[in-house]
Coordinates of C-alpha atoms and ligand atoms in Angstrom, one line a residue:
M136 CA 0.0 0.0 0.0
K137 CA 1.7 3.2 -1.1
I138 CA 0.4 6.5 0.2
K139 CA -0.1 9.1 -2.5
S140 CA -2.6 11.5 -0.9
I141 CA -3.0 12.5 2.7
C142 CA -5.8 14.6 4.3
C143 CA -5.8 16.0 7.9
L144 CA -8.9 17.0 9.8
G145 CA -8.0 19.9 12.1
A146 CA -5.6 22.7 11.2
G147 CA -4.6 23.6 14.8
Y148 CA -1.3 23.6 16.7
V149 CA -0.8 19.9 15.8
G150 CA -2.5 19.4 12.4
G151 CA -0.9 22.5 10.7
P152 CA 2.8 22.0 11.7
T153 CA 2.9 18.1 11.5
M154 CA 1.3 18.1 8.0
A155 CA 3.6 20.9 6.8
M156 CA 6.6 18.8 7.9
I157 CA 5.3 15.6 6.2
A158 CA 4.6 17.6 3.0
A159 CA 8.1 19.2 3.2
K160 CA 9.8 15.8 3.6
C161 CA 7.6 13.8 1.2
P162 CA 7.3 15.9 -2.0
E163 CA 5.6 13.1 -3.9
I164 CA 2.7 12.9 -1.4
S165 CA -0.2 15.4 -1.7
V166 CA -1.2 16.7 1.7
T167 CA -4.4 18.7 2.4
V168 CA -5.1 20.1 5.8
C169 CA -8.7 21.0 6.4
D170 CA -10.8 22.7 9.0
M171 CA -14.3 24.2 9.1
N172 CA -12.7 27.3 10.7
E173 CA -12.4 29.5 7.7
A174 CA -10.3 32.2 9.4
R175 CA -7.8 29.6 10.5
I176 CA -7.5 28.2 7.0
D177 CA -7.1 31.7 5.5
A178 CA -4.4 32.4 8.0
W179 CA -2.5 29.1 7.0
N180 CA -2.7 30.4 3.4
S181 CA -1.4 33.8 4.3
D182 CA 2.0 35.2 5.5
T183 CA 0.6 35.4 9.0
L184 CA 0.3 31.8 10.2
P185 CA -2.2 31.2 13.0
V186 CA 0.4 29.4 15.0
Y187 CA 3.7 31.0 16.1
E188 CA 6.6 28.5 16.1
P189 CA 10.2 29.3 15.3
G190 CA 11.1 27.9 11.9
L191 CA 7.5 27.0 10.9
Q192 CA 7.0 29.7 8.3
E193 CA 10.0 28.3 6.3
V194 CA 8.7 24.8 6.5
V195 CA 5.2 25.8 5.4
E196 CA 6.6 28.0 2.5
S197 CA 8.8 25.2 1.3
A198 CA 5.8 23.0 0.4
R199 CA 2.7 25.3 0.3
G200 CA 1.2 25.4 -3.2
R201 CA 3.4 22.5 -4.3
N202 CA 2.1 19.5 -2.4
L203 CA 0.7 21.2 0.8
H204 CA -2.8 22.7 0.7
F205 CA -5.0 24.2 3.3
S206 CA -8.8 24.0 2.6
T207 CA -12.3 24.2 4.1
D208 CA -13.5 21.7 1.5
I209 CA -13.3 18.8 4.0
K210 CA -15.5 16.3 2.1
A211 CA -13.4 16.6 -1.1
A212 CA -10.2 16.2 0.8
I213 CA -11.4 13.1 2.6
A214 CA -12.7 11.6 -0.7
G215 CA -9.4 12.1 -2.4
A216 CA -7.1 10.8 0.4
D217 CA -5.6 7.3 1.0
L218 CA -4.8 8.2 4.5
I219 CA -6.7 10.6 6.9
F220 CA -5.1 12.0 10.0
V221 CA -7.6 13.1 12.7
C222 CA -6.1 16.1 14.5
V223 CA -9.2 17.6 16.1
G224 CA -9.4 18.9 19.7
T225 CA -10.1 16.6 22.6
P226 CA -10.7 19.0 25.5
T227 CA -11.8 18.0 29.0
K228 CA -15.5 17.4 29.1
S229 CA -17.4 20.2 30.8
Y230 CA -20.8 18.6 31.1
G231 CA -22.5 15.3 32.0
I232 CA -20.8 12.0 33.0
G233 CA -17.1 12.5 33.7
A234 CA -17.4 16.3 33.6
G235 CA -14.1 18.0 34.6
R236 CA -12.0 14.8 33.9
A237 CA -13.1 12.7 30.9
A238 CA -12.1 13.7 27.3
D239 CA -14.8 15.3 25.2
L240 CA -14.8 13.1 22.1
R241 CA -17.5 14.9 20.2
Y242 CA -15.1 16.3 17.5
I243 CA -13.6 12.8 17.1
E244 CA -17.0 11.3 16.6
S245 CA -18.2 13.9 14.1
A246 CA -14.9 13.5 12.2
A247 CA -15.5 9.7 12.1
R248 CA -19.1 10.2 10.9
L249 CA -18.0 12.5 8.1
I250 CA -15.3 10.1 7.0
A251 CA -17.8 7.3 6.8
E252 CA -20.2 9.4 4.8
V253 CA -17.8 10.5 2.2
S254 CA -15.4 7.6 1.8
E255 CA -15.1 5.0 -0.9
G256 CA -12.5 2.3 -1.4
N257 CA -9.7 1.6 1.2
K258 CA -8.8 4.3 3.7
I259 CA -6.4 4.4 6.6
I260 CA -7.6 6.5 9.5
V261 CA -5.0 7.7 11.9
E262 CA -5.7 9.0 15.4
K263 CA -3.2 11.8 16.0
S264 CA -5.4 13.6 18.6
T265 CA -4.7 12.5 22.2
I266 CA -7.6 10.2 23.2
P267 CA -8.5 7.7 25.9
V268 CA -7.6 4.1 25.4
K269 CA -10.0 2.1 23.3
T270 CA -11.1 5.1 21.3
A271 CA -10.1 3.2 18.1
T272 CA -12.9 0.7 18.8
A273 CA -15.4 3.6 18.9
I274 CA -14.1 5.0 15.7
Q275 CA -14.2 1.6 14.0
A276 CA -17.8 1.1 15.2
I277 CA -18.9 4.5 13.8
L278 CA -17.2 3.9 10.5
A279 CA -18.7 0.4 10.1
A280 CA -22.2 1.5 11.0
N281 CA -22.3 4.7 8.8
S282 CA -20.5 3.7 5.6
T283 CA -23.0 3.6 2.8
T284 CA -20.5 2.3 0.2
N285 CA -18.2 -0.8 0.3
A286 CA -15.4 1.3 1.8
T287 CA -13.0 -0.5 4.1
F288 CA -11.1 1.2 7.0
Q289 CA -8.0 0.5 9.0
V290 CA -7.7 2.6 12.2
L291 CA -4.1 3.4 13.4
S292 CA -3.0 5.3 16.5
N293 CA -0.1 7.7 15.9
P294 CA 0.0 10.1 18.9
E295 CA 2.0 13.4 18.5
F296 CA 4.8 14.2 21.0
L297 CA 5.9 17.7 19.7
A298 CA 6.1 20.5 22.3
E299 CA 5.0 24.0 21.4
G300 CA 7.9 26.4 20.9
T301 CA 10.1 23.6 19.7
A302 CA 7.7 21.9 17.3
V303 CA 9.8 22.2 14.2
A304 CA 12.9 20.8 15.8
D305 CA 10.8 18.1 17.5
M306 CA 9.3 17.0 14.2
E307 CA 12.5 17.2 12.3
S308 CA 14.3 14.9 14.7
P309 CA 11.8 13.1 16.9
D310 CA 13.0 10.9 19.8
R311 CA 10.5 8.4 18.5
I312 CA 7.5 8.0 16.2
L313 CA 4.8 5.7 17.8
I314 CA 2.4 3.8 15.6
G315 CA -0.2 1.3 16.9
G316 CA -2.2 -0.9 14.7
E317 CA -4.4 -4.0 14.7
Q318 CA -2.7 -7.3 14.9
T319 CA -4.1 -8.5 11.6
P320 CA -2.5 -8.7 8.2
E321 CA -4.6 -5.7 7.0
G322 CA -3.8 -3.8 10.2
Q323 CA -0.1 -4.5 9.8
A324 CA -0.1 -3.5 6.1
A325 CA -1.7 -0.1 7.1
L326 CA 0.8 0.3 9.8
E327 CA 3.7 -0.3 7.4
A328 CA 2.2 2.2 5.0
L329 CA 2.3 4.9 7.6
V330 CA 5.8 3.8 8.7
S331 CA 7.0 4.4 5.1
V332 CA 5.7 8.0 5.2
Y333 CA 7.8 8.8 8.3
A334 CA 10.8 6.7 7.0
H335 CA 11.3 9.5 4.5
W336 CA 13.3 11.3 7.3
V337 CA 13.1 9.4 10.5
P338 CA 15.5 6.5 11.1
R339 CA 13.6 3.2 11.1
E340 CA 14.9 2.3 14.6
R341 CA 13.2 5.4 16.0
I342 CA 9.8 4.3 14.7
I343 CA 8.2 2.2 17.4
T344 CA 5.2 0.0 16.4
T345 CA 2.8 -1.5 19.0
N346 CA -0.7 -2.7 19.3
L347 CA -3.4 0.0 19.3
W348 CA -4.0 0.1 23.0
S349 CA -0.4 0.5 24.0
S350 CA 0.0 3.4 21.5
E351 CA -3.1 5.2 22.8
L352 CA -2.2 4.7 26.4
S353 CA 1.5 5.6 26.0
K354 CA 0.6 9.2 24.9
L355 CA -1.3 9.8 28.1
V356 CA 1.4 8.2 30.2
A357 CA 4.2 10.2 28.5
N358 CA 2.4 13.5 29.4
A359 CA 1.6 12.3 32.9
F360 CA 5.3 11.4 33.6
L361 CA 6.5 14.8 32.2
A362 CA 4.0 16.7 34.3
Q363 CA 4.8 14.6 37.3
R364 CA 8.5 15.7 37.1
I365 CA 7.4 19.4 37.2
S366 CA 5.1 18.9 40.1
S367 CA 7.8 17.0 41.9
I368 CA 10.4 19.7 41.5
N369 CA 7.8 22.4 42.3
S370 CA 6.9 20.6 45.6
I371 CA 10.7 20.7 46.4
S372 CA 10.8 24.4 45.4
A373 CA 8.5 25.2 48.3
L374 CA 10.8 23.2 50.6
C375 CA 13.9 25.1 49.2
E376 CA 12.3 28.4 50.0
S377 CA 11.7 27.4 53.6
T378 CA 15.2 25.9 54.2
G379 CA 17.6 28.0 52.2
A380 CA 18.4 25.3 49.7
D381 CA 18.4 26.4 46.0
V382 CA 16.1 24.4 43.8
D383 CA 18.3 24.9 40.7
E384 CA 21.2 23.4 42.6
V385 CA 19.1 20.5 43.8
A386 CA 17.8 19.9 40.3
R387 CA 21.4 19.9 38.9
A388 CA 22.6 17.6 41.7
I389 CA 19.8 15.0 41.2
G390 CA 19.6 15.5 37.4
S391 CA 23.2 14.4 36.9
D392 CA 22.3 11.0 38.1
S393 CA 21.7 9.3 34.7
R394 CA 18.8 7.3 36.1
I395 CA 17.0 10.6 36.9
G396 CA 18.2 12.8 34.0
S397 CA 18.4 16.6 33.8
K398 CA 15.4 17.6 31.7
F399 CA 12.0 18.8 33.0
L400 CA 13.3 19.8 36.4
K401 CA 12.9 23.5 36.1
A402 CA 10.8 24.9 39.0
S403 CA 8.1 27.3 37.8
V404 CA 4.8 29.0 38.7
G405 CA 3.2 25.8 37.5
F406 CA 2.9 24.0 34.2
G407 CA 0.3 25.2 31.7
G408 CA -0.5 24.3 28.1
S409 CA -3.5 22.7 26.5
C410 CA -2.5 19.1 27.3
F411 CA -0.8 18.2 30.6
Q412 CA -3.7 18.9 32.9
K413 CA -6.3 17.6 30.4
D414 CA -4.4 14.4 29.7
I415 CA -3.7 13.7 33.4
L416 CA -7.4 14.2 34.2
N417 CA -8.2 11.9 31.4
L418 CA -5.8 9.3 32.9
V419 CA -7.4 9.8 36.3
Y420 CA -10.8 9.2 34.8
L421 CA -9.6 6.0 33.0
C422 CA -8.2 4.7 36.3
E423 CA -11.5 5.4 38.0
S424 CA -13.5 3.8 35.2
F425 CA -11.5 0.6 35.6
N426 CA -12.0 0.8 39.4
L427 CA -8.5 1.7 40.3
P428 CA -9.1 4.5 42.8
E429 CA -5.5 4.5 44.3
A430 CA -3.9 4.9 40.9
A431 CA -6.4 7.7 40.1
A432 CA -5.6 9.5 43.4
Y433 CA -1.8 9.2 42.7
W434 CA -2.1 10.9 39.3
R435 CA -4.6 13.5 40.5
A436 CA -2.0 14.7 43.0
V437 CA 0.1 15.9 40.1
V438 CA -2.6 18.4 39.2
T439 CA -3.3 19.3 42.8
M440 CA 0.4 20.2 43.4
N441 CA 0.3 22.3 40.2
D442 CA -2.8 24.3 41.4
W443 CA -1.1 24.8 44.8
Q444 CA 2.1 26.2 43.1
K445 CA 0.0 28.9 41.3
S446 CA -2.0 29.9 44.3
R447 CA 1.0 30.0 46.7
F448 CA 2.7 32.4 44.2
V449 CA -0.2 34.8 44.4
E450 CA -0.2 34.4 48.2
K451 CA 3.5 35.2 48.3
I452 CA 2.9 38.4 46.4
V453 CA 0.0 39.6 48.6
R454 CA 1.8 38.8 51.8
T455 CA 5.0 40.5 50.7
L456 CA 3.2 43.6 49.7
F457 CA 2.2 44.2 53.3
N458 CA -0.8 41.9 53.1
T459 CA -2.7 44.0 50.5
V460 CA -2.5 44.6 46.7
S461 CA -5.7 46.5 46.6
G462 CA -5.2 49.5 44.2
K463 CA -1.6 48.5 43.7
R464 CA 0.0 48.3 40.2
I465 CA 1.5 44.9 39.5
A466 CA 3.5 44.4 36.3
I467 CA 3.2 40.9 34.7
L468 CA 5.9 39.9 32.3
G469 CA 4.7 37.0 30.1
F470 CA 1.3 35.6 29.5
A471 CA 2.0 32.6 27.2
F472 CA 2.2 29.2 28.9
K473 CA 5.9 28.9 27.9
K474 CA 8.3 30.9 25.7
D475 CA 8.3 30.9 21.9
T476 CA 4.6 30.3 21.5
N477 CA 1.6 32.6 21.3
D478 CA -0.5 29.8 23.0
T479 CA -2.0 30.7 26.3
R480 CA -4.2 27.7 27.0
E481 CA -4.1 26.8 30.7
S482 CA -1.3 29.3 31.2
A483 CA -0.4 29.8 34.8
A484 CA -0.6 33.6 34.1
I485 CA -4.4 33.4 33.6
H486 CA -5.0 32.1 37.1
I487 CA -2.4 34.3 38.7
V488 CA -3.9 37.5 37.1
R489 CA -7.4 36.4 37.9
D490 CA -6.5 35.9 41.6
L491 CA -4.6 39.3 41.7
V492 CA -7.5 41.3 40.3
A493 CA -9.8 39.4 42.8
E494 CA -7.6 41.1 45.4
N495 CA -8.3 44.5 43.7
A496 CA -4.9 44.8 42.2
H497 CA -4.3 46.8 39.0
V498 CA -2.4 44.5 36.6
I499 CA -0.3 45.6 33.6
I500 CA 0.6 42.8 31.3
Y501 CA 3.3 42.5 28.7
D502 CA 3.9 39.5 26.4
P503 CA 5.8 39.7 23.2
R504 CA 3.5 37.3 21.2
V505 CA 0.1 37.2 22.9
P506 CA -2.4 39.7 21.4
T507 CA -4.6 41.8 23.7
E508 CA -7.9 40.1 22.6
T509 CA -6.5 36.7 23.7
I510 CA -5.6 38.0 27.1
H511 CA -9.1 39.6 27.5
R512 CA -10.8 36.4 26.3
D513 CA -8.8 34.2 28.6
L514 CA -9.6 36.3 31.6
L515 CA -13.3 36.5 30.7
E516 CA -13.4 32.7 30.5
V517 CA -12.1 32.2 34.0
G518 CA -14.7 34.5 35.4
V519 CA -13.1 38.0 35.5
P520 CA -16.0 40.4 34.9
Q521 CA -15.8 42.7 31.8
D522 CA -15.7 45.9 33.8
I523 CA -12.7 44.6 35.8
I524 CA -11.0 43.8 32.5
N525 CA -11.8 47.3 31.3
F526 CA -10.6 49.1 34.4
N527 CA -8.1 46.9 36.2
I528 CA -6.2 45.3 33.3
E529 CA -3.8 47.2 31.1
I530 CA -1.7 45.8 28.2
A531 CA 1.8 47.3 27.9
A532 CA 3.9 47.5 24.7
D533 CA 7.2 46.6 26.4
P534 CA 8.5 45.6 29.9
Y535 CA 9.4 49.2 30.8
E536 CA 5.9 50.5 30.1
A537 CA 4.6 47.7 32.3
A538 CA 7.0 48.5 35.1
A539 CA 6.3 52.3 35.1
G540 CA 4.8 53.2 38.5
A541 CA 4.5 49.5 39.5
H542 CA 4.6 48.4 43.1
A543 CA 5.8 44.9 42.0
L544 CA 6.8 43.0 38.9
A545 CA 6.4 39.3 38.3
T546 CA 7.9 37.1 35.6
L547 CA 5.5 34.3 34.6
T548 CA 6.9 33.2 31.2
E549 CA 10.5 32.5 30.5
W550 CA 10.9 34.6 27.4
D551 CA 14.6 35.0 26.6
E552 CA 14.2 38.8 26.3
F553 CA 13.4 39.0 30.1
R554 CA 16.9 37.5 30.9
D555 CA 18.6 40.8 29.9
L556 CA 16.3 43.5 31.0
D557 CA 17.8 46.9 31.8
L558 CA 17.4 46.4 35.6
P559 CA 18.6 49.9 36.7
R560 CA 16.0 51.4 34.3
I561 CA 13.2 49.1 35.6
Y562 CA 14.2 50.0 39.2
D563 CA 14.0 53.7 38.5
L564 CA 10.6 53.3 36.9
M565 CA 9.1 51.4 39.9
L566 CA 7.7 52.5 43.2
K567 CA 9.9 51.7 46.2
P568 CA 10.5 49.2 47.7
A569 CA 10.7 47.7 44.2
F570 CA 9.4 44.1 44.6
V571 CA 10.2 41.5 42.0
F572 CA 8.7 38.0 42.0
D573 CA 10.5 35.8 39.6
G574 CA 8.2 32.9 38.9
R575 CA 10.6 31.3 36.4
A576 CA 13.9 31.9 38.2
I577 CA 15.3 33.5 35.0
L578 CA 16.4 37.0 36.3
P579 CA 20.0 37.4 37.5
A580 CA 19.5 37.1 41.2
A581 CA 22.7 38.8 42.3
A582 CA 22.1 41.8 39.9
L583 CA 18.6 42.2 41.3
A584 CA 20.0 42.5 44.8
K585 CA 22.8 44.8 43.6
H586 CA 20.3 47.2 42.0
G587 CA 18.2 47.5 45.1
F588 CA 15.2 45.2 44.3
K589 CA 13.5 43.2 47.0
A590 CA 13.4 40.0 45.0
F591 CA 11.7 36.7 45.6
V592 CA 12.7 33.9 43.3
I593 CA 10.8 30.6 43.0
G594 CA 12.6 27.8 44.8
K595 CA 15.2 30.2 46.3
G596 CA 13.3 32.4 48.7
E597 CA 14.1 36.0 49.4
Ligands
NAD55 P1 -6.6 23.0 18.2 O1 -7.8 23.3 19.0 O2 -5.6 24.0 18.0 O3 -7.1 22.5 16.7 C1 -8.1 21.6 16.5 C2 -8.8 22.0 15.2 O4 -9.7 21.0 14.8 C3 -9.7 23.3 15.3 O5 -9.2 24.3 14.4 C4 -11.1 22.8 14.9 O6 -11.8 23.8 14.2 C5 -10.8 21.6 14.1 N1 -11.9 20.6 13.9 C6 -12.8 20.2 14.8 N2 -13.6 19.2 14.2 C7 -13.2 19.1 12.9 C8 -13.7 18.3 11.8 N3 -14.7 17.5 12.0 N4 -13.1 18.5 10.6 C9 -12.1 19.4 10.5 N5 -11.6 20.1 11.5 C10 -12.2 20.0 12.7 O7 -6.0 21.7 18.9 P2 -4.5 21.2 18.9 O8 -3.7 21.9 19.9 O9 -4.0 21.1 17.5 O10 -4.7 19.7 19.5 C11 -5.3 18.7 18.7 C12 -5.1 17.3 19.4 O11 -3.7 17.0 19.4 C13 -5.6 17.2 20.8 O12 -6.1 16.0 21.0 C14 -4.4 17.5 21.6 O13 -4.4 16.8 22.9 C15 -3.3 16.8 20.8 N6 -1.9 17.3 21.0 C16 -1.7 18.6 21.1 C17 -0.4 19.1 21.2 C18 -0.1 20.6 21.2 O14 1.1 20.9 21.4 N7 -1.0 21.5 21.1 C19 0.7 18.2 21.1 C20 0.4 16.8 21.1 C21 -0.9 16.4 21.0
UGA56 C1 3.9 18.9 26.2 C2 4.9 17.7 26.0 O1 6.2 18.1 26.3 C3 4.8 17.2 24.5 O2 5.7 16.0 24.4 C4 3.4 16.8 24.2 O3 3.3 16.4 22.8 C5 2.5 18.0 24.4 O4 2.6 18.4 25.8 C6 1.0 17.7 24.2 O5 0.6 16.6 24.3 O6 0.3 18.7 24.0 P1 3.9 21.5 25.7 O7 2.7 21.5 26.6 O8 3.7 22.1 24.3 O9 4.3 19.9 25.4 O10 5.2 22.1 26.3 P2 6.2 21.7 27.5 O11 7.5 22.0 27.1 O12 6.0 20.2 27.9 O13 5.8 22.6 28.7 C7 4.5 22.4 29.4 C8 4.5 23.3 30.6 O14 5.4 22.9 31.6 C9 4.9 24.8 30.3 O15 4.1 25.6 31.0 C10 6.3 24.9 30.8 O16 6.7 26.2 31.1 C11 6.3 24.0 32.0 N1 7.6 23.4 32.4 C12 8.3 22.6 31.5 C13 8.1 23.7 33.6 O17 7.5 24.4 34.4 N2 9.3 23.1 34.0 C14 10.0 22.3 33.2 O18 11.1 21.8 33.6 C15 9.5 22.0 31.9

């Protein structure tokens, strides 16, 4: 089975970049990325892509118009494809059974119904969205029950492991590609067809093949383990602040043990992003569904620790500012959930700003990539009233404008440009005492002290 034409449902943070990379690496395969969101498709066809990722523009431009197309004509793209990636969203369910934990699979289901309606001949359907174990069974059932032609389907699982901000490098040289398929001759043939797509640029030994359920589960487990490391080091950051130990030194000391490893041990204001919390809650729900309450409680604690890290940061600011921030100006540097992305989903900054304005603070936000409308929308979504957004939130054009007249400044995203701020200038602009709360431990601690700031650094104390 040789793949000549690929279609992808969902032109978001995963669908757009991954398909652009496949198109760039496989010039003989036609790749069409579709979405019903017309504005998003228009943006993919323009010079201002809807996703900010270093290096992405070049990858898109290398293939767009040649063998990479972005379209809202979903049915035509499905009909013409040998292989269909499903890259739609799988947010946490906000209603009914499993609300707040289970994955909402309505977009997966509607994609499967559409595929069944339009398809003829043999199609390979690839789950790239992150989904609960056994979703492939549901997709197979929907396809079988709704196909009106003699179409045949093979469902594969191929979860995506890219991280935002480093997506291009992650896709260019992945640690591994994971593909799960049915243990039947047809399932294995479909699996080999997808392997041959990635083999255009990924060494064969990095392409892991498994059964469907191992592949589906491994994605949730990978995110849970990564998030668990952050919650672990964040729990230790609190202990460091109380004891005088330095969390970066502890991370270095333990991380040089090759069994532990050095990555993902950076203490922070808490992990954000669209997936860690959602996927852990999904894992918790799976454990509960299979009557494993101890396993569920174990993984839930990773999220509980993350929530605590965010709220104790706010508490630290309020207590340090003489137990009140009412009417005080607080400069926030960084709103994205990590550097090098314009994505703010589940960003720690959203919760911290919400809690600060609940204390009547006046918050001035600067982020190099996040537009004002996104910040306003995010705050509205977590319950900040519109009049508070109008009167108590300001957006600044640079860090210095944010710091002007501020009682305190807090770094919430580790943007590189914050590492070399003009500290004497910031100090002059701020009210005194000039309090700094470094939620990412990125500012030069010695220089802060030298220039007169009263600084609190996460995991290091005063
Ligand atoms: P996203 O919300 O950015 O994009 C999903 C897109 O799917 C939306 O534009 C939506 O309009 C579209 N869509 C929904 N139903 C559709 C349909 N029937 N046909 C065509 N388009 C449809 O989401 P995302 O961040 O790209 O995440 C997608 C999936 O990938 C999720 O399951 C997520 O957990 C997983 N994932 C995300 C990342 C990441 O870094 N964001 C990394 C790995 C895995
Ligand atoms: C994460 C995983 O790293 C990807 O492998 C996965 O594909 C993706 O989720 C997904 O499924 O969506 P992402 O959320 O884009 O990727 O970014 P990460 O680099 O993992 O960072 C997540 C959050 O953890 C950020 O808020 C980051 O600032 C925080 N973090 C990360 C820390 O606080 N400390 C660290 O040491 C590392």
